């Protein structure tokens, strides 16, 4: 009976481990959809308003040979970055149009239980959705008072910080699990002004 119990426990552990692996794989597939459809483009728009991007841009140029320690180091360094967005450098109308066109996808992602379980990413998704709402509820984004512009800058800065962190965590996962997806992701790095999907030498 003891031997059968050990076998049963081992089988149960294998099934739990396999289920956890499948859940992680599915979660990261959905994360891939988010970054390819929304995240990368939004990051490009937001970093235009980051006047201090020069202080961290080089560290965000993820390389093929990066290790777990490299990702950990840059994530720690990001804690020192201000992530303050200046609205005068951001095309609010273009951002509103882009996010509004992605609203249905954002709602579906928010409804996805696997993503909500990922607390940090759930916070990032909520910040993006809130920014979408803020930009969409104003009759016009022209000639807004400075107080309102400061409010929008806060919303953009919140989404920006959370997106950068989740983008790096996502890339770290791709590096270890899906090298071919990682290769494309770093060739489309939104922080690299010279990025190109074309494979060079």
mmCIF file with all atom_site columns, C-alpha atoms in Angstrom:
data_model
loop_
_atom_site.group_PDB
_atom_site.id
_atom_site.type_symbol
_atom_site.label_atom_id
_atom_site.label_alt_id
_atom_site.label_comp_id
_atom_site.label_asym_id
_atom_site.label_entity_id
_atom_site.label_seq_id
_atom_site.pdbx_PDB_ins_code
_atom_site.Cartn_x
_atom_site.Cartn_y
_atom_site.Cartn_z
_atom_site.occupancy
_atom_site.B_iso_or_equiv
_atom_site.pdbx_formal_charge
_atom_site.auth_seq_id
_atom_site.auth_comp_id
_atom_site.auth_asym_id
_atom_site.auth_atom_id
_atom_site.pdbx_PDB_model_num
ATOM 1   C CA . UNK A 1 1   ? 0.000   0.000  0.000   1.00 0.00 ? 1   UNK A CA 1
ATOM 2   C CA . UNK A 1 2   ? 2.886   2.298  0.818   1.00 0.00 ? 2   UNK A CA 1
ATOM 3   C CA . UNK A 1 3   ? 4.502   1.624  -2.561  1.00 0.00 ? 3   UNK A CA 1
ATOM 4   C CA . UNK A 1 4   ? 1.207   2.337  -4.357  1.00 0.00 ? 4   UNK A CA 1
ATOM 5   C CA . UNK A 1 5   ? 0.860   5.520  -2.336  1.00 0.00 ? 5   UNK A CA 1
ATOM 6   C CA . UNK A 1 6   ? 4.323   6.690  -3.429  1.00 0.00 ? 6   UNK A CA 1
ATOM 7   C CA . UNK A 1 7   ? 3.454   5.967  -7.062  1.00 0.00 ? 7   UNK A CA 1
ATOM 8   C CA . UNK A 1 8   ? 0.163   7.857  -6.741  1.00 0.00 ? 8   UNK A CA 1
ATOM 9   C CA . UNK A 1 9   ? 1.892   10.850 -5.146  1.00 0.00 ? 9   UNK A CA 1
ATOM 10  C CA . UNK A 1 10  ? 4.580   10.887 -7.822  1.00 0.00 ? 10  UNK A CA 1
ATOM 11  C CA . UNK A 1 11  ? 1.956   10.712 -10.564 1.00 0.00 ? 11  UNK A CA 1
ATOM 12  C CA . UNK A 1 12  ? -0.021  13.538 -8.964  1.00 0.00 ? 12  UNK A CA 1
ATOM 13  C CA . UNK A 1 13  ? 3.121   15.682 -8.702  1.00 0.00 ? 13  UNK A CA 1
ATOM 14  C CA . UNK A 1 14  ? 3.902   15.093 -12.372 1.00 0.00 ? 14  UNK A CA 1
ATOM 15  C CA . UNK A 1 15  ? 0.367   16.068 -13.373 1.00 0.00 ? 15  UNK A CA 1
ATOM 16  C CA . UNK A 1 16  ? 0.493   19.230 -11.237 1.00 0.00 ? 16  UNK A CA 1
ATOM 17  C CA . UNK A 1 17  ? 3.868   20.167 -12.716 1.00 0.00 ? 17  UNK A CA 1
ATOM 18  C CA . UNK A 1 18  ? 2.615   19.529 -16.264 1.00 0.00 ? 18  UNK A CA 1
ATOM 19  C CA . UNK A 1 19  ? -0.517  21.589 -15.620 1.00 0.00 ? 19  UNK A CA 1
ATOM 20  C CA . UNK A 1 20  ? 1.569   24.466 -14.234 1.00 0.00 ? 20  UNK A CA 1
ATOM 21  C CA . UNK A 1 21  ? 3.856   24.324 -17.282 1.00 0.00 ? 21  UNK A CA 1
ATOM 22  C CA . UNK A 1 22  ? 0.880   24.374 -19.671 1.00 0.00 ? 22  UNK A CA 1
ATOM 23  C CA . UNK A 1 23  ? -0.662  27.295 -17.790 1.00 0.00 ? 23  UNK A CA 1
ATOM 24  C CA . UNK A 1 24  ? 2.610   29.247 -17.990 1.00 0.00 ? 24  UNK A CA 1
ATOM 25  C CA . UNK A 1 25  ? 2.890   28.481 -21.719 1.00 0.00 ? 25  UNK A CA 1
ATOM 26  C CA . UNK A 1 26  ? -0.670  29.655 -22.393 1.00 0.00 ? 26  UNK A CA 1
ATOM 27  C CA . UNK A 1 27  ? -0.186  32.768 -20.266 1.00 0.00 ? 27  UNK A CA 1
ATOM 28  C CA . UNK A 1 28  ? 2.921   33.737 -22.179 1.00 0.00 ? 28  UNK A CA 1
ATOM 29  C CA . UNK A 1 29  ? 1.167   33.139 -25.495 1.00 0.00 ? 29  UNK A CA 1
ATOM 30  C CA . UNK A 1 30  ? -1.427  35.726 -24.428 1.00 0.00 ? 30  UNK A CA 1
ATOM 31  C CA . UNK A 1 31  ? 1.328   38.073 -23.236 1.00 0.00 ? 31  UNK A CA 1
ATOM 32  C CA . UNK A 1 32  ? 2.885   37.729 -26.679 1.00 0.00 ? 32  UNK A CA 1
ATOM 33  C CA . UNK A 1 33  ? -0.386  38.824 -28.270 1.00 0.00 ? 33  UNK A CA 1
ATOM 34  C CA . UNK A 1 34  ? -0.532  41.840 -25.952 1.00 0.00 ? 34  UNK A CA 1
ATOM 35  C CA . UNK A 1 35  ? 2.991   43.048 -26.723 1.00 0.00 ? 35  UNK A CA 1
ATOM 36  C CA . UNK A 1 36  ? 2.789   42.416 -30.464 1.00 0.00 ? 36  UNK A CA 1
ATOM 37  C CA . UNK A 1 37  ? -0.642  44.073 -30.805 1.00 0.00 ? 37  UNK A CA 1
ATOM 38  C CA . UNK A 1 38  ? -0.459  46.820 -28.174 1.00 0.00 ? 38  UNK A CA 1
ATOM 39  C CA . UNK A 1 39  ? 2.533   46.863 -25.832 1.00 0.00 ? 39  UNK A CA 1
ATOM 40  C CA . UNK A 1 40  ? 5.445   47.494 -28.196 1.00 0.00 ? 40  UNK A CA 1
ATOM 41  C CA . UNK A 1 41  ? 3.671   50.273 -30.104 1.00 0.00 ? 41  UNK A CA 1
ATOM 42  C CA . UNK A 1 42  ? 2.467   51.953 -26.911 1.00 0.00 ? 42  UNK A CA 1
ATOM 43  C CA . UNK A 1 43  ? 5.971   51.776 -25.432 1.00 0.00 ? 43  UNK A CA 1
ATOM 44  C CA . UNK A 1 44  ? 7.319   53.508 -28.545 1.00 0.00 ? 44  UNK A CA 1
ATOM 45  C CA . UNK A 1 45  ? 4.747   56.281 -28.168 1.00 0.00 ? 45  UNK A CA 1
ATOM 46  C CA . UNK A 1 46  ? 5.360   56.736 -24.450 1.00 0.00 ? 46  UNK A CA 1
ATOM 47  C CA . UNK A 1 47  ? 9.131   56.750 -24.531 1.00 0.00 ? 47  UNK A CA 1
ATOM 48  C CA . UNK A 1 48  ? 8.944   59.745 -26.890 1.00 0.00 ? 48  UNK A CA 1
ATOM 49  C CA . UNK A 1 49  ? 7.828   61.668 -23.806 1.00 0.00 ? 49  UNK A CA 1
ATOM 50  C CA . UNK A 1 50  ? 10.562  60.304 -21.533 1.00 0.00 ? 50  UNK A CA 1
ATOM 51  C CA . UNK A 1 51  ? 13.106  63.135 -21.555 1.00 0.00 ? 51  UNK A CA 1
ATOM 52  C CA . UNK A 1 52  ? 15.537  61.101 -19.451 1.00 0.00 ? 52  UNK A CA 1
ATOM 53  C CA . UNK A 1 53  ? 15.372  57.978 -21.626 1.00 0.00 ? 53  UNK A CA 1
ATOM 54  C CA . UNK A 1 54  ? 19.009  58.549 -22.568 1.00 0.00 ? 54  UNK A CA 1
ATOM 55  C CA . UNK A 1 55  ? 20.076  57.505 -19.075 1.00 0.00 ? 55  UNK A CA 1
ATOM 56  C CA . UNK A 1 56  ? 18.679  53.969 -19.468 1.00 0.00 ? 56  UNK A CA 1
ATOM 57  C CA . UNK A 1 57  ? 18.257  53.395 -23.216 1.00 0.00 ? 57  UNK A CA 1
ATOM 58  C CA . UNK A 1 58  ? 21.567  51.542 -23.588 1.00 0.00 ? 58  UNK A CA 1
ATOM 59  C CA . UNK A 1 59  ? 20.672  49.208 -20.712 1.00 0.00 ? 59  UNK A CA 1
ATOM 60  C CA . UNK A 1 60  ? 17.376  48.353 -22.437 1.00 0.00 ? 60  UNK A CA 1
ATOM 61  C CA . UNK A 1 61  ? 19.065  47.219 -25.652 1.00 0.00 ? 61  UNK A CA 1
ATOM 62  C CA . UNK A 1 62  ? 18.604  43.542 -24.825 1.00 0.00 ? 62  UNK A CA 1
ATOM 63  C CA . UNK A 1 63  ? 21.286  41.309 -26.376 1.00 0.00 ? 63  UNK A CA 1
ATOM 64  C CA . UNK A 1 64  ? 21.013  37.668 -27.525 1.00 0.00 ? 64  UNK A CA 1
ATOM 65  C CA . UNK A 1 65  ? 23.636  36.614 -24.971 1.00 0.00 ? 65  UNK A CA 1
ATOM 66  C CA . UNK A 1 66  ? 21.882  38.148 -21.958 1.00 0.00 ? 66  UNK A CA 1
ATOM 67  C CA . UNK A 1 67  ? 21.708  35.910 -18.883 1.00 0.00 ? 67  UNK A CA 1
ATOM 68  C CA . UNK A 1 68  ? 19.225  35.747 -16.003 1.00 0.00 ? 68  UNK A CA 1
ATOM 69  C CA . UNK A 1 69  ? 21.615  37.984 -14.053 1.00 0.00 ? 69  UNK A CA 1
ATOM 70  C CA . UNK A 1 70  ? 21.561  40.636 -16.813 1.00 0.00 ? 70  UNK A CA 1
ATOM 71  C CA . UNK A 1 71  ? 17.771  40.856 -16.670 1.00 0.00 ? 71  UNK A CA 1
ATOM 72  C CA . UNK A 1 72  ? 17.822  40.988 -12.864 1.00 0.00 ? 72  UNK A CA 1
ATOM 73  C CA . UNK A 1 73  ? 20.392  43.802 -12.919 1.00 0.00 ? 73  UNK A CA 1
ATOM 74  C CA . UNK A 1 74  ? 18.458  46.054 -15.317 1.00 0.00 ? 74  UNK A CA 1
ATOM 75  C CA . UNK A 1 75  ? 15.190  45.454 -13.442 1.00 0.00 ? 75  UNK A CA 1
ATOM 76  C CA . UNK A 1 76  ? 16.919  46.697 -10.274 1.00 0.00 ? 76  UNK A CA 1
ATOM 77  C CA . UNK A 1 77  ? 18.383  49.695 -12.121 1.00 0.00 ? 77  UNK A CA 1
ATOM 78  C CA . UNK A 1 78  ? 14.914  50.644 -13.354 1.00 0.00 ? 78  UNK A CA 1
ATOM 79  C CA . UNK A 1 79  ? 13.904  51.344 -9.760  1.00 0.00 ? 79  UNK A CA 1
ATOM 80  C CA . UNK A 1 80  ? 16.096  54.463 -9.938  1.00 0.00 ? 80  UNK A CA 1
ATOM 81  C CA . UNK A 1 81  ? 14.527  55.748 -13.161 1.00 0.00 ? 81  UNK A CA 1
ATOM 82  C CA . UNK A 1 82  ? 11.838  58.427 -12.833 1.00 0.00 ? 82  UNK A CA 1
ATOM 83  C CA . UNK A 1 83  ? 9.570   57.261 -15.699 1.00 0.00 ? 83  UNK A CA 1
ATOM 84  C CA . UNK A 1 84  ? 8.143   60.761 -15.989 1.00 0.00 ? 84  UNK A CA 1
ATOM 85  C CA . UNK A 1 85  ? 6.329   61.439 -19.272 1.00 0.00 ? 85  UNK A CA 1
ATOM 86  C CA . UNK A 1 86  ? 6.219   64.975 -20.681 1.00 0.00 ? 86  UNK A CA 1
ATOM 87  C CA . UNK A 1 87  ? 2.956   65.377 -22.574 1.00 0.00 ? 87  UNK A CA 1
ATOM 88  C CA . UNK A 1 88  ? 4.395   68.005 -24.916 1.00 0.00 ? 88  UNK A CA 1
ATOM 89  C CA . UNK A 1 89  ? 6.519   65.274 -26.510 1.00 0.00 ? 89  UNK A CA 1
ATOM 90  C CA . UNK A 1 90  ? 3.650   62.800 -26.953 1.00 0.00 ? 90  UNK A CA 1
ATOM 91  C CA . UNK A 1 91  ? 1.061   62.761 -29.741 1.00 0.00 ? 91  UNK A CA 1
ATOM 92  C CA . UNK A 1 92  ? -2.020  62.311 -27.557 1.00 0.00 ? 92  UNK A CA 1
ATOM 93  C CA . UNK A 1 93  ? -4.424  62.151 -30.501 1.00 0.00 ? 93  UNK A CA 1
ATOM 94  C CA . UNK A 1 94  ? -2.491  59.341 -32.188 1.00 0.00 ? 94  UNK A CA 1
ATOM 95  C CA . UNK A 1 95  ? -2.235  57.483 -28.882 1.00 0.00 ? 95  UNK A CA 1
ATOM 96  C CA . UNK A 1 96  ? -5.986  57.855 -28.324 1.00 0.00 ? 96  UNK A CA 1
ATOM 97  C CA . UNK A 1 97  ? -6.794  56.547 -31.816 1.00 0.00 ? 97  UNK A CA 1
ATOM 98  C CA . UNK A 1 98  ? -4.400  53.619 -31.423 1.00 0.00 ? 98  UNK A CA 1
ATOM 99  C CA . UNK A 1 99  ? -5.675  52.577 -27.976 1.00 0.00 ? 99  UNK A CA 1
ATOM 100 C CA . UNK A 1 100 ? -9.311  53.078 -28.916 1.00 0.00 ? 100 UNK A CA 1
ATOM 101 C CA . UNK A 1 101 ? -8.832  50.742 -31.889 1.00 0.00 ? 101 UNK A CA 1
ATOM 102 C CA . UNK A 1 102 ? -7.408  48.137 -29.475 1.00 0.00 ? 102 UNK A CA 1
ATOM 103 C CA . UNK A 1 103 ? -10.117 48.582 -26.842 1.00 0.00 ? 103 UNK A CA 1
ATOM 104 C CA . UNK A 1 104 ? -11.923 45.315 -27.629 1.00 0.00 ? 104 UNK A CA 1
ATOM 105 C CA . UNK A 1 105 ? -8.678  43.368 -27.307 1.00 0.00 ? 105 UNK A CA 1
ATOM 106 C CA . UNK A 1 106 ? -7.869  45.131 -24.021 1.00 0.00 ? 106 UNK A CA 1
ATOM 107 C CA . UNK A 1 107 ? -11.287 44.163 -22.618 1.00 0.00 ? 107 UNK A CA 1
ATOM 108 C CA . UNK A 1 108 ? -10.769 40.530 -23.636 1.00 0.00 ? 108 UNK A CA 1
ATOM 109 C CA . UNK A 1 109 ? -7.348  40.490 -22.020 1.00 0.00 ? 109 UNK A CA 1
ATOM 110 C CA . UNK A 1 110 ? -8.771  41.939 -18.806 1.00 0.00 ? 110 UNK A CA 1
ATOM 111 C CA . UNK A 1 111 ? -11.371 39.167 -18.816 1.00 0.00 ? 111 UNK A CA 1
ATOM 112 C CA . UNK A 1 112 ? -8.693  36.477 -19.181 1.00 0.00 ? 112 UNK A CA 1
ATOM 113 C CA . UNK A 1 113 ? -8.382  34.728 -15.780 1.00 0.00 ? 113 UNK A CA 1
ATOM 114 C CA . UNK A 1 114 ? -4.829  33.590 -16.476 1.00 0.00 ? 114 UNK A CA 1
ATOM 115 C CA . UNK A 1 115 ? -3.639  37.179 -16.865 1.00 0.00 ? 115 UNK A CA 1
ATOM 116 C CA . UNK A 1 116 ? -5.521  38.436 -13.836 1.00 0.00 ? 116 UNK A CA 1
ATOM 117 C CA . UNK A 1 117 ? -3.703  35.787 -11.792 1.00 0.00 ? 117 UNK A CA 1
ATOM 118 C CA . UNK A 1 118 ? -0.442  37.399 -12.920 1.00 0.00 ? 118 UNK A CA 1
ATOM 119 C CA . UNK A 1 119 ? -0.812  40.271 -10.463 1.00 0.00 ? 119 UNK A CA 1
ATOM 120 C CA . UNK A 1 120 ? 1.981   42.503 -11.774 1.00 0.00 ? 120 UNK A CA 1
ATOM 121 C CA . UNK A 1 121 ? 0.909   42.160 -15.375 1.00 0.00 ? 121 UNK A CA 1
ATOM 122 C CA . UNK A 1 122 ? -2.712  42.639 -14.343 1.00 0.00 ? 122 UNK A CA 1
ATOM 123 C CA . UNK A 1 123 ? -1.688  45.995 -12.848 1.00 0.00 ? 123 UNK A CA 1
ATOM 124 C CA . UNK A 1 124 ? 0.064   46.951 -16.095 1.00 0.00 ? 124 UNK A CA 1
ATOM 125 C CA . UNK A 1 125 ? -2.993  45.982 -18.136 1.00 0.00 ? 125 UNK A CA 1
ATOM 126 C CA . UNK A 1 126 ? -5.263  47.969 -15.833 1.00 0.00 ? 126 UNK A CA 1
ATOM 127 C CA . UNK A 1 127 ? -2.988  51.025 -16.131 1.00 0.00 ? 127 UNK A CA 1
ATOM 128 C CA . UNK A 1 128 ? -3.160  50.820 -19.944 1.00 0.00 ? 128 UNK A CA 1
ATOM 129 C CA . UNK A 1 129 ? -6.928  50.409 -19.883 1.00 0.00 ? 129 UNK A CA 1
ATOM 130 C CA . UNK A 1 130 ? -7.291  53.394 -17.553 1.00 0.00 ? 130 UNK A CA 1
ATOM 131 C CA . UNK A 1 131 ? -5.135  55.498 -19.879 1.00 0.00 ? 131 UNK A CA 1
ATOM 132 C CA . UNK A 1 132 ? -7.377  54.413 -22.769 1.00 0.00 ? 132 UNK A CA 1
ATOM 133 C CA . UNK A 1 133 ? -10.439 55.573 -20.819 1.00 0.00 ? 133 UNK A CA 1
ATOM 134 C CA . UNK A 1 134 ? -8.847  58.883 -19.823 1.00 0.00 ? 134 UNK A CA 1
ATOM 135 C CA . UNK A 1 135 ? -7.905  59.737 -23.399 1.00 0.00 ? 135 UNK A CA 1
ATOM 136 C CA . UNK A 1 136 ? -11.301 58.652 -24.713 1.00 0.00 ? 136 UNK A CA 1
ATOM 137 C CA . UNK A 1 137 ? -13.594 60.463 -22.299 1.00 0.00 ? 137 UNK A CA 1
ATOM 138 C CA . UNK A 1 138 ? -12.483 63.992 -23.199 1.00 0.00 ? 138 UNK A CA 1
ATOM 139 C CA . UNK A 1 139 ? -14.359 65.789 -26.007 1.00 0.00 ? 139 UNK A CA 1
ATOM 140 C CA . UNK A 1 140 ? -11.000 66.989 -27.307 1.00 0.00 ? 140 UNK A CA 1
ATOM 141 C CA . UNK A 1 141 ? -7.318  66.520 -26.470 1.00 0.00 ? 141 UNK A CA 1
ATOM 142 C CA . UNK A 1 142 ? -6.444  69.974 -27.792 1.00 0.00 ? 142 UNK A CA 1
ATOM 143 C CA . UNK A 1 143 ? -5.855  73.035 -25.601 1.00 0.00 ? 143 UNK A CA 1
ATOM 144 C CA . UNK A 1 144 ? -6.279  71.186 -22.309 1.00 0.00 ? 144 UNK A CA 1
ATOM 145 C CA . UNK A 1 145 ? -5.412  73.141 -19.140 1.00 0.00 ? 145 UNK A CA 1
ATOM 146 C CA . UNK A 1 146 ? -2.036  72.461 -17.542 1.00 0.00 ? 146 UNK A CA 1
ATOM 147 C CA . UNK A 1 147 ? -3.711  70.796 -14.560 1.00 0.00 ? 147 UNK A CA 1
ATOM 148 C CA . UNK A 1 148 ? -5.375  68.245 -16.837 1.00 0.00 ? 148 UNK A CA 1
ATOM 149 C CA . UNK A 1 149 ? -2.185  67.688 -18.827 1.00 0.00 ? 149 UNK A CA 1
ATOM 150 C CA . UNK A 1 150 ? -0.376  66.922 -15.559 1.00 0.00 ? 150 UNK A CA 1
ATOM 151 C CA . UNK A 1 151 ? -3.108  64.427 -14.713 1.00 0.00 ? 151 UNK A CA 1
ATOM 152 C CA . UNK A 1 152 ? -2.675  62.683 -18.067 1.00 0.00 ? 152 UNK A CA 1
ATOM 153 C CA . UNK A 1 153 ? 1.101   62.683 -17.608 1.00 0.00 ? 153 UNK A CA 1
ATOM 154 C CA . UNK A 1 154 ? 0.580   60.775 -14.362 1.00 0.00 ? 154 UNK A CA 1
ATOM 155 C CA . UNK A 1 155 ? -1.592  58.206 -16.136 1.00 0.00 ? 155 UNK A CA 1
ATOM 156 C CA . UNK A 1 156 ? 0.944   57.803 -18.941 1.00 0.00 ? 156 UNK A CA 1
ATOM 157 C CA . UNK A 1 157 ? 3.880   57.555 -16.530 1.00 0.00 ? 157 UNK A CA 1
ATOM 158 C CA . UNK A 1 158 ? 2.116   54.817 -14.530 1.00 0.00 ? 158 UNK A CA 1
ATOM 159 C CA . UNK A 1 159 ? 1.405   52.743 -17.640 1.00 0.00 ? 159 UNK A CA 1
ATOM 160 C CA . UNK A 1 160 ? 4.925   53.361 -18.967 1.00 0.00 ? 160 UNK A CA 1
ATOM 161 C CA . UNK A 1 161 ? 6.708   52.160 -15.813 1.00 0.00 ? 161 UNK A CA 1
ATOM 162 C CA . UNK A 1 162 ? 4.615   49.011 -15.537 1.00 0.00 ? 162 UNK A CA 1
ATOM 163 C CA . UNK A 1 163 ? 4.933   48.206 -19.247 1.00 0.00 ? 163 UNK A CA 1
ATOM 164 C CA . UNK A 1 164 ? 8.725   48.470 -19.255 1.00 0.00 ? 164 UNK A CA 1
ATOM 165 C CA . UNK A 1 165 ? 8.995   46.139 -16.269 1.00 0.00 ? 165 UNK A CA 1
ATOM 166 C CA . UNK A 1 166 ? 6.611   43.560 -17.747 1.00 0.00 ? 166 UNK A CA 1
ATOM 167 C CA . UNK A 1 167 ? 8.284   43.775 -21.154 1.00 0.00 ? 167 UNK A CA 1
ATOM 168 C CA . UNK A 1 168 ? 11.632  42.823 -19.611 1.00 0.00 ? 168 UNK A CA 1
ATOM 169 C CA . UNK A 1 169 ? 10.117  39.996 -17.569 1.00 0.00 ? 169 UNK A CA 1
ATOM 170 C CA . UNK A 1 170 ? 8.387   38.687 -20.699 1.00 0.00 ? 170 UNK A CA 1
ATOM 171 C CA . UNK A 1 171 ? 11.646  38.813 -22.690 1.00 0.00 ? 171 UNK A CA 1
ATOM 172 C CA . UNK A 1 172 ? 13.429  36.979 -19.903 1.00 0.00 ? 172 UNK A CA 1
ATOM 173 C CA . UNK A 1 173 ? 10.885  34.170 -20.183 1.00 0.00 ? 173 UNK A CA 1
ATOM 174 C CA . UNK A 1 174 ? 11.226  34.040 -23.973 1.00 0.00 ? 174 UNK A CA 1
ATOM 175 C CA . UNK A 1 175 ? 15.013  33.847 -23.665 1.00 0.00 ? 175 UNK A CA 1
ATOM 176 C CA . UNK A 1 176 ? 14.794  30.668 -21.597 1.00 0.00 ? 176 UNK A CA 1
ATOM 177 C CA . UNK A 1 177 ? 11.784  28.993 -23.247 1.00 0.00 ? 177 UNK A CA 1
ATOM 178 C CA . UNK A 1 178 ? 11.347  30.260 -26.817 1.00 0.00 ? 178 UNK A CA 1
ATOM 179 C CA . UNK A 1 179 ? 14.636  31.420 -28.393 1.00 0.00 ? 179 UNK A CA 1
ATOM 180 C CA . UNK A 1 180 ? 13.061  32.063 -31.805 1.00 0.00 ? 180 UNK A CA 1
ATOM 181 C CA . UNK A 1 181 ? 10.397  34.357 -30.293 1.00 0.00 ? 181 UNK A CA 1
ATOM 182 C CA . UNK A 1 182 ? 13.097  36.052 -28.215 1.00 0.00 ? 182 UNK A CA 1
ATOM 183 C CA . UNK A 1 183 ? 15.125  36.695 -31.378 1.00 0.00 ? 183 UNK A CA 1
ATOM 184 C CA . UNK A 1 184 ? 12.227  38.509 -33.054 1.00 0.00 ? 184 UNK A CA 1
ATOM 185 C CA . UNK A 1 185 ? 11.374  40.429 -29.866 1.00 0.00 ? 185 UNK A CA 1
ATOM 186 C CA . UNK A 1 186 ? 14.855  41.923 -29.518 1.00 0.00 ? 186 UNK A CA 1
ATOM 187 C CA . UNK A 1 187 ? 14.993  42.736 -33.230 1.00 0.00 ? 187 UNK A CA 1
ATOM 188 C CA . UNK A 1 188 ? 11.777  44.728 -32.694 1.00 0.00 ? 188 UNK A CA 1
ATOM 189 C CA . UNK A 1 189 ? 13.024  46.364 -29.487 1.00 0.00 ? 189 UNK A CA 1
ATOM 190 C CA . UNK A 1 190 ? 11.009  49.618 -29.082 1.00 0.00 ? 190 UNK A CA 1
ATOM 191 C CA . UNK A 1 191 ? 13.949  51.210 -27.229 1.00 0.00 ? 191 UNK A CA 1
ATOM 192 C CA . UNK A 1 192 ? 16.351  50.665 -30.128 1.00 0.00 ? 192 UNK A CA 1
ATOM 193 C CA . UNK A 1 193 ? 16.100  53.499 -32.686 1.00 0.00 ? 193 UNK A CA 1
ATOM 194 C CA . UNK A 1 194 ? 17.926  51.265 -35.176 1.00 0.00 ? 194 UNK A CA 1
ATOM 195 C CA . UNK A 1 195 ? 15.769  48.179 -34.604 1.00 0.00 ? 195 UNK A CA 1
ATOM 196 C CA . UNK A 1 196 ? 14.770  46.118 -37.618 1.00 0.00 ? 196 UNK A CA 1
ATOM 197 C CA . UNK A 1 197 ? 13.094  42.706 -37.969 1.00 0.00 ? 197 UNK A CA 1
ATOM 198 C CA . UNK A 1 198 ? 15.559  41.952 -40.791 1.00 0.00 ? 198 UNK A CA 1
ATOM 199 C CA . UNK A 1 199 ? 18.239  39.549 -39.623 1.00 0.00 ? 199 UNK A CA 1
ATOM 200 C CA . UNK A 1 200 ? 21.639  41.193 -40.097 1.00 0.00 ? 200 UNK A CA 1
ATOM 201 C CA . UNK A 1 201 ? 25.099  39.762 -39.904 1.00 0.00 ? 201 UNK A CA 1
#
